[in-house]
Amino acid sequence: MKTVTYNGLTFKPFITSDQISKRVGEIAAQITEEYSGRNPLIVCVLNGAFPFASELFMNLGCDAQIAFVRLQSYCGTESSGEVRQVVGLTESVKDRPVVIVEDIIDTGRTMARFLADLKTQEPADVKVATLLFKPDALIEKITPDYVGFTIPSKFIIGYGLDLNGQARNLKDIYVLQQD
Ligand code: IMP
Ligand code: MG
């Protein structure tokens, strides 16, 4: 696989779409087993998590529903530190099992803020599924329940992850080349 360039930055192949699909299938199987008969609400955090949420949702073998929220904390390749909820949840989560689906947990600020908001709506329980997890960058105390890949604190793009809105449609995941 070749490198790709966005905004003058070069990215090299990191995780292939085959590896992603295999891992997403494993997480879907786990969620299917744990949530069978409970009809969980899968909450996809837009925009980045939509490819992951889609593949995960379509691989669930149990009854489930999907909903979408939008939050943002990034500008360019640096976390801005500011978390905003742009689009709220319209479905009622009260007394329902909820699985939040996120593309990546970096500082954990986005997830901490969202979890706090969600818990005021009294869901039955909440679990977090993230495709990627950067434990070295974590500032908030967040322990994701389902993790696709644990990765070092490097900037990545592809499979929903963007650089200023670009590169989300790459099928594979790429990492910023630092040399
Ligand atoms: P956090 O609030 O610092 O955990 O950041 C989470 C959000 O920042 C994610 O939902 C992504 O949208 C974005 N983000 C964090 N790391 C990366 C990255 O390496 N590439 C692209 N976006 C990222
Ligand atoms: Mg995101």
mmCIF file of C-alpha atoms and ligand atoms in Angstrom:
data_model
loop_
_atom_site.group_PDB
_atom_site.id
_atom_site.type_symbol
_atom_site.label_atom_id
_atom_site.label_comp_id
_atom_site.label_asym_id
_atom_site.label_seq_id
_atom_site.Cartn_x
_atom_site.Cartn_y
_atom_site.Cartn_z
ATOM 1 C CA MET A 1 0.000 0.000 0.000
ATOM 2 C CA LYS A 2 1.119 3.500 -0.781
ATOM 3 C CA THR A 3 1.376 6.585 1.369
ATOM 4 C CA VAL A 4 -1.298 9.289 1.038
ATOM 5 C CA THR A 5 -0.977 13.071 1.342
ATOM 6 C CA TYR A 6 -3.476 15.550 2.823
ATOM 7 C CA ASN A 7 -2.782 19.221 3.589
ATOM 8 C CA GLY A 8 0.880 18.603 2.726
ATOM 9 C CA LEU A 9 1.161 15.888 5.396
ATOM 10 C CA THR A 10 2.177 12.332 4.491
ATOM 11 C CA PHE A 11 0.426 9.334 6.032
ATOM 12 C CA LYS A 12 1.533 5.710 5.832
ATOM 13 C CA PRO A 13 -0.608 2.526 5.966
ATOM 14 C CA PHE A 14 -1.318 1.431 9.527
ATOM 15 C CA ILE A 15 -4.374 -0.877 9.821
ATOM 16 C CA THR A 16 -5.883 -2.574 6.761
ATOM 17 C CA SER A 17 -9.601 -2.780 6.028
ATOM 18 C CA ASP A 18 -9.365 -6.581 6.391
ATOM 19 C CA GLN A 19 -7.937 -6.235 9.889
ATOM 20 C CA ILE A 20 -10.643 -3.694 10.731
ATOM 21 C CA SER A 21 -13.464 -5.919 9.438
ATOM 22 C CA LYS A 22 -12.173 -8.933 11.332
ATOM 23 C CA ARG A 23 -11.963 -6.995 14.594
ATOM 24 C CA VAL A 24 -15.351 -5.310 14.115
ATOM 25 C CA GLY A 25 -16.869 -8.770 13.545
ATOM 26 C CA GLU A 26 -15.384 -9.983 16.833
ATOM 27 C CA ILE A 27 -16.773 -6.992 18.760
ATOM 28 C CA ALA A 28 -20.179 -7.434 17.102
ATOM 29 C CA ALA A 29 -20.216 -11.088 18.184
ATOM 30 C CA GLN A 30 -19.383 -10.084 21.743
ATOM 31 C CA ILE A 31 -22.118 -7.418 21.851
ATOM 32 C CA THR A 32 -24.610 -9.868 20.303
ATOM 33 C CA GLU A 33 -23.897 -12.352 23.073
ATOM 34 C CA GLU A 34 -24.024 -9.785 25.882
ATOM 35 C CA TYR A 35 -27.131 -7.909 24.691
ATOM 36 C CA SER A 36 -29.315 -10.708 23.331
ATOM 37 C CA GLY A 37 -32.937 -10.062 24.336
ATOM 38 C CA ARG A 38 -32.141 -6.540 25.696
ATOM 39 C CA ASN A 39 -32.658 -4.499 22.496
ATOM 40 C CA PRO A 40 -29.766 -2.065 23.070
ATOM 41 C CA LEU A 41 -29.679 1.453 21.652
ATOM 42 C CA ILE A 42 -26.450 1.856 19.686
ATOM 43 C CA VAL A 43 -25.455 5.533 19.765
ATOM 44 C CA CYS A 44 -23.088 6.532 16.973
ATOM 45 C CA VAL A 45 -20.979 9.638 17.590
ATOM 46 C CA LEU A 46 -20.894 11.557 14.299
ATOM 47 C CA ASN A 47 -19.070 12.179 12.090
ATOM 48 C CA GLY A 48 -16.064 9.940 12.647
ATOM 49 C CA ALA A 49 -17.748 6.819 14.003
ATOM 50 C CA PHE A 50 -20.237 6.309 11.190
ATOM 51 C CA PRO A 51 -18.267 3.659 9.205
ATOM 52 C CA PHE A 52 -17.471 1.740 12.400
ATOM 53 C CA ALA A 53 -21.050 2.037 13.709
ATOM 54 C CA SER A 54 -22.426 0.927 10.355
ATOM 55 C CA GLU A 55 -20.232 -2.172 10.099
ATOM 56 C CA LEU A 56 -20.763 -3.005 13.769
ATOM 57 C CA PHE A 57 -24.544 -2.537 13.614
ATOM 58 C CA MET A 58 -24.919 -4.626 10.452
ATOM 59 C CA ASN A 59 -22.997 -7.464 12.100
ATOM 60 C CA LEU A 60 -25.157 -7.588 15.231
ATOM 61 C CA GLY A 61 -27.149 -10.793 15.490
ATOM 62 C CA CYS A 62 -29.544 -9.482 18.151
ATOM 63 C CA ASP A 63 -32.373 -6.917 18.091
ATOM 64 C CA ALA A 64 -30.928 -3.410 18.365
ATOM 65 C CA GLN A 65 -31.676 0.175 17.383
ATOM 66 C CA ILE A 66 -29.366 2.945 16.243
ATOM 67 C CA ALA A 67 -29.255 6.682 16.988
ATOM 68 C CA PHE A 68 -26.811 9.471 16.173
ATOM 69 C CA VAL A 69 -25.238 12.353 18.081
ATOM 70 C CA ARG A 70 -22.683 14.882 16.965
ATOM 71 C CA LEU A 71 -19.902 16.271 19.127
ATOM 72 C CA GLN A 72 -16.655 17.959 18.209
ATOM 73 C CA SER A 73 -13.349 18.672 19.940
ATOM 74 C CA TYR A 74 -10.734 18.730 17.206
ATOM 75 C CA CYS A 75 -9.324 21.399 14.930
ATOM 76 C CA GLY A 76 -6.532 20.214 12.612
ATOM 77 C CA THR A 77 -4.263 17.609 14.244
ATOM 78 C CA GLU A 78 -4.387 19.048 17.789
ATOM 79 C CA SER A 79 -7.164 18.563 20.335
ATOM 80 C CA SER A 80 -8.732 21.968 20.927
ATOM 81 C CA GLY A 81 -9.705 20.892 24.431
ATOM 82 C CA GLU A 82 -13.171 22.301 23.932
ATOM 83 C CA VAL A 83 -16.032 19.842 23.636
ATOM 84 C CA ARG A 84 -19.327 20.863 22.070
ATOM 85 C CA GLN A 85 -22.486 18.882 21.571
ATOM 86 C CA VAL A 86 -23.825 19.978 18.205
ATOM 87 C CA VAL A 87 -26.686 17.557 17.633
ATOM 88 C CA GLY A 88 -28.464 15.949 20.574
ATOM 89 C CA LEU A 89 -30.076 12.612 21.052
ATOM 90 C CA THR A 90 -33.776 12.639 20.151
ATOM 91 C CA GLU A 91 -34.538 9.028 21.184
ATOM 92 C CA SER A 92 -35.392 8.374 24.820
ATOM 93 C CA VAL A 93 -32.623 6.435 26.548
ATOM 94 C CA LYS A 94 -34.403 6.144 29.888
ATOM 95 C CA ASP A 95 -34.113 2.595 31.280
ATOM 96 C CA ARG A 96 -32.515 1.335 28.066
ATOM 97 C CA PRO A 97 -29.153 -0.357 27.662
ATOM 98 C CA VAL A 98 -26.966 1.979 25.620
ATOM 99 C CA VAL A 99 -23.774 1.274 23.696
ATOM 100 C CA ILE A 100 -21.920 4.415 22.631
ATOM 101 C CA VAL A 101 -19.919 3.900 19.449
ATOM 102 C CA GLU A 102 -16.929 6.200 18.939
ATOM 103 C CA ASP A 103 -14.145 6.227 16.352
ATOM 104 C CA ILE A 104 -11.332 7.056 18.738
ATOM 105 C CA ILE A 105 -10.696 7.957 22.362
ATOM 106 C CA ASP A 106 -7.751 10.311 22.627
ATOM 107 C CA THR A 107 -7.812 12.628 25.675
ATOM 108 C CA GLY A 108 -11.189 11.144 26.621
ATOM 109 C CA ARG A 109 -12.728 14.617 27.025
ATOM 110 C CA THR A 110 -15.398 14.045 24.386
ATOM 111 C CA MET A 111 -16.469 10.752 25.929
ATOM 112 C CA ALA A 112 -16.367 12.018 29.523
ATOM 113 C CA ARG A 113 -18.617 14.945 28.629
ATOM 114 C CA PHE A 114 -21.005 12.775 26.645
ATOM 115 C CA LEU A 115 -21.188 10.070 29.337
ATOM 116 C CA ALA A 116 -22.001 12.703 31.967
ATOM 117 C CA ASP A 117 -24.767 14.154 29.767
ATOM 118 C CA LEU A 118 -26.185 10.751 28.926
ATOM 119 C CA LYS A 119 -26.296 9.539 32.525
ATOM 120 C CA THR A 120 -28.628 12.424 33.471
ATOM 121 C CA GLN A 121 -31.155 10.755 31.132
ATOM 122 C CA GLU A 122 -31.082 7.585 33.271
ATOM 123 C CA PRO A 123 -30.241 4.800 30.825
ATOM 124 C CA ALA A 124 -30.363 1.244 32.269
ATOM 125 C CA ASP A 125 -26.613 1.002 31.673
ATOM 126 C CA VAL A 126 -24.019 2.460 29.325
ATOM 127 C CA LYS A 127 -21.057 0.823 27.642
ATOM 128 C CA VAL A 128 -18.503 2.358 25.310
ATOM 129 C CA ALA A 129 -17.224 0.796 22.100
ATOM 130 C CA THR A 130 -14.335 2.576 20.424
ATOM 131 C CA LEU A 131 -12.569 1.455 17.287
ATOM 132 C CA LEU A 132 -9.295 3.038 18.412
ATOM 133 C CA PHE A 133 -7.907 3.874 21.829
ATOM 134 C CA LYS A 134 -4.840 6.006 22.613
ATOM 135 C CA PRO A 135 -4.242 5.241 26.328
ATOM 136 C CA ASP A 136 -1.095 7.407 26.499
ATOM 137 C CA ALA A 137 -3.106 10.520 25.562
ATOM 138 C CA LEU A 138 -5.870 9.902 28.097
ATOM 139 C CA ILE A 139 -6.625 12.778 30.496
ATOM 140 C CA GLU A 140 -10.098 11.786 31.707
ATOM 141 C CA LYS A 141 -10.739 8.512 33.545
ATOM 142 C CA ILE A 142 -12.386 6.548 30.746
ATOM 143 C CA THR A 143 -12.260 2.768 30.407
ATOM 144 C CA PRO A 144 -13.823 1.718 27.107
ATOM 145 C CA ASP A 145 -15.652 -1.620 27.285
ATOM 146 C CA TYR A 146 -14.938 -2.665 23.697
ATOM 147 C CA VAL A 147 -11.728 -1.583 21.962
ATOM 148 C CA GLY A 148 -10.892 -2.351 18.346
ATOM 149 C CA PHE A 149 -7.215 -1.433 18.469
ATOM 150 C CA THR A 150 -5.027 0.140 21.148
ATOM 151 C CA ILE A 151 -2.610 2.493 19.408
ATOM 152 C CA PRO A 152 0.201 4.936 20.262
ATOM 153 C CA SER A 153 -0.537 8.688 20.506
ATOM 154 C CA LYS A 154 -0.089 9.462 16.831
ATOM 155 C CA PHE A 155 -2.449 11.235 14.474
ATOM 156 C CA ILE A 156 -4.355 8.857 12.221
ATOM 157 C CA ILE A 157 -6.857 9.137 9.368
ATOM 158 C CA GLY A 158 -9.180 6.884 7.378
ATOM 159 C CA TYR A 159 -12.257 4.689 8.017
ATOM 160 C CA GLY A 160 -14.153 7.736 9.291
ATOM 161 C CA LEU A 161 -11.231 9.588 10.872
ATOM 162 C CA ASP A 162 -10.463 12.907 9.255
ATOM 163 C CA LEU A 163 -7.972 15.688 8.828
ATOM 164 C CA ASN A 164 -10.069 18.855 8.603
ATOM 165 C CA GLY A 165 -12.948 16.877 7.106
ATOM 166 C CA GLN A 166 -10.859 15.012 4.525
ATOM 167 C CA ALA A 167 -9.777 11.340 4.315
ATOM 168 C CA ARG A 168 -12.809 9.809 6.036
ATOM 169 C CA ASN A 169 -13.476 7.653 2.971
ATOM 170 C CA LEU A 170 -10.140 5.820 3.030
ATOM 171 C CA LYS A 171 -10.925 2.111 3.553
ATOM 172 C CA ASP A 172 -7.707 1.536 5.517
ATOM 173 C CA ILE A 173 -6.352 3.496 8.475
ATOM 174 C CA TYR A 174 -3.189 5.562 7.982
ATOM 175 C CA VAL A 175 -0.779 7.130 10.482
ATOM 176 C CA LEU A 176 1.015 10.457 10.171
ATOM 177 C CA GLN A 177 4.573 9.932 9.016
ATOM 178 C CA GLN A 178 6.964 11.767 11.328
ATOM 179 C CA ASP A 179 10.537 11.874 10.087
HETATM 180 P P1 IMP B 1 -10.842 13.291 22.703
HETATM 181 O O1 IMP B 1 -11.965 14.126 23.218
HETATM 182 O O2 IMP B 1 -9.516 13.952 22.869
HETATM 183 O O3 IMP B 1 -10.831 11.882 23.260
HETATM 184 O O4 IMP B 1 -10.988 13.209 21.161
HETATM 185 C C1 IMP B 1 -11.889 12.443 20.569
HETATM 186 C C2 IMP B 1 -12.202 12.954 19.189
HETATM 187 O O5 IMP B 1 -11.083 13.628 18.599
HETATM 188 C C3 IMP B 1 -12.509 11.784 18.301
HETATM 189 O O6 IMP B 1 -13.875 11.524 18.291
HETATM 190 C C4 IMP B 1 -11.989 12.225 16.954
HETATM 191 O O7 IMP B 1 -13.008 12.889 16.246
HETATM 192 C C5 IMP B 1 -10.879 13.205 17.265
HETATM 193 N N1 IMP B 1 -9.533 12.560 17.170
HETATM 194 C C6 IMP B 1 -8.732 12.143 18.175
HETATM 195 N N2 IMP B 1 -7.602 11.603 17.726
HETATM 196 C C7 IMP B 1 -7.670 11.672 16.385
HETATM 197 C C8 IMP B 1 -6.777 11.227 15.317
HETATM 198 O O8 IMP B 1 -5.695 10.663 15.527
HETATM 199 N N3 IMP B 1 -7.224 11.464 14.058
HETATM 200 C C9 IMP B 1 -8.417 12.075 13.773
HETATM 201 N N4 IMP B 1 -9.260 12.482 14.729
HETATM 202 C C10 IMP B 1 -8.897 12.283 16.016
HETATM 203 MG MG MG B 2 -15.229 11.477 16.756
#
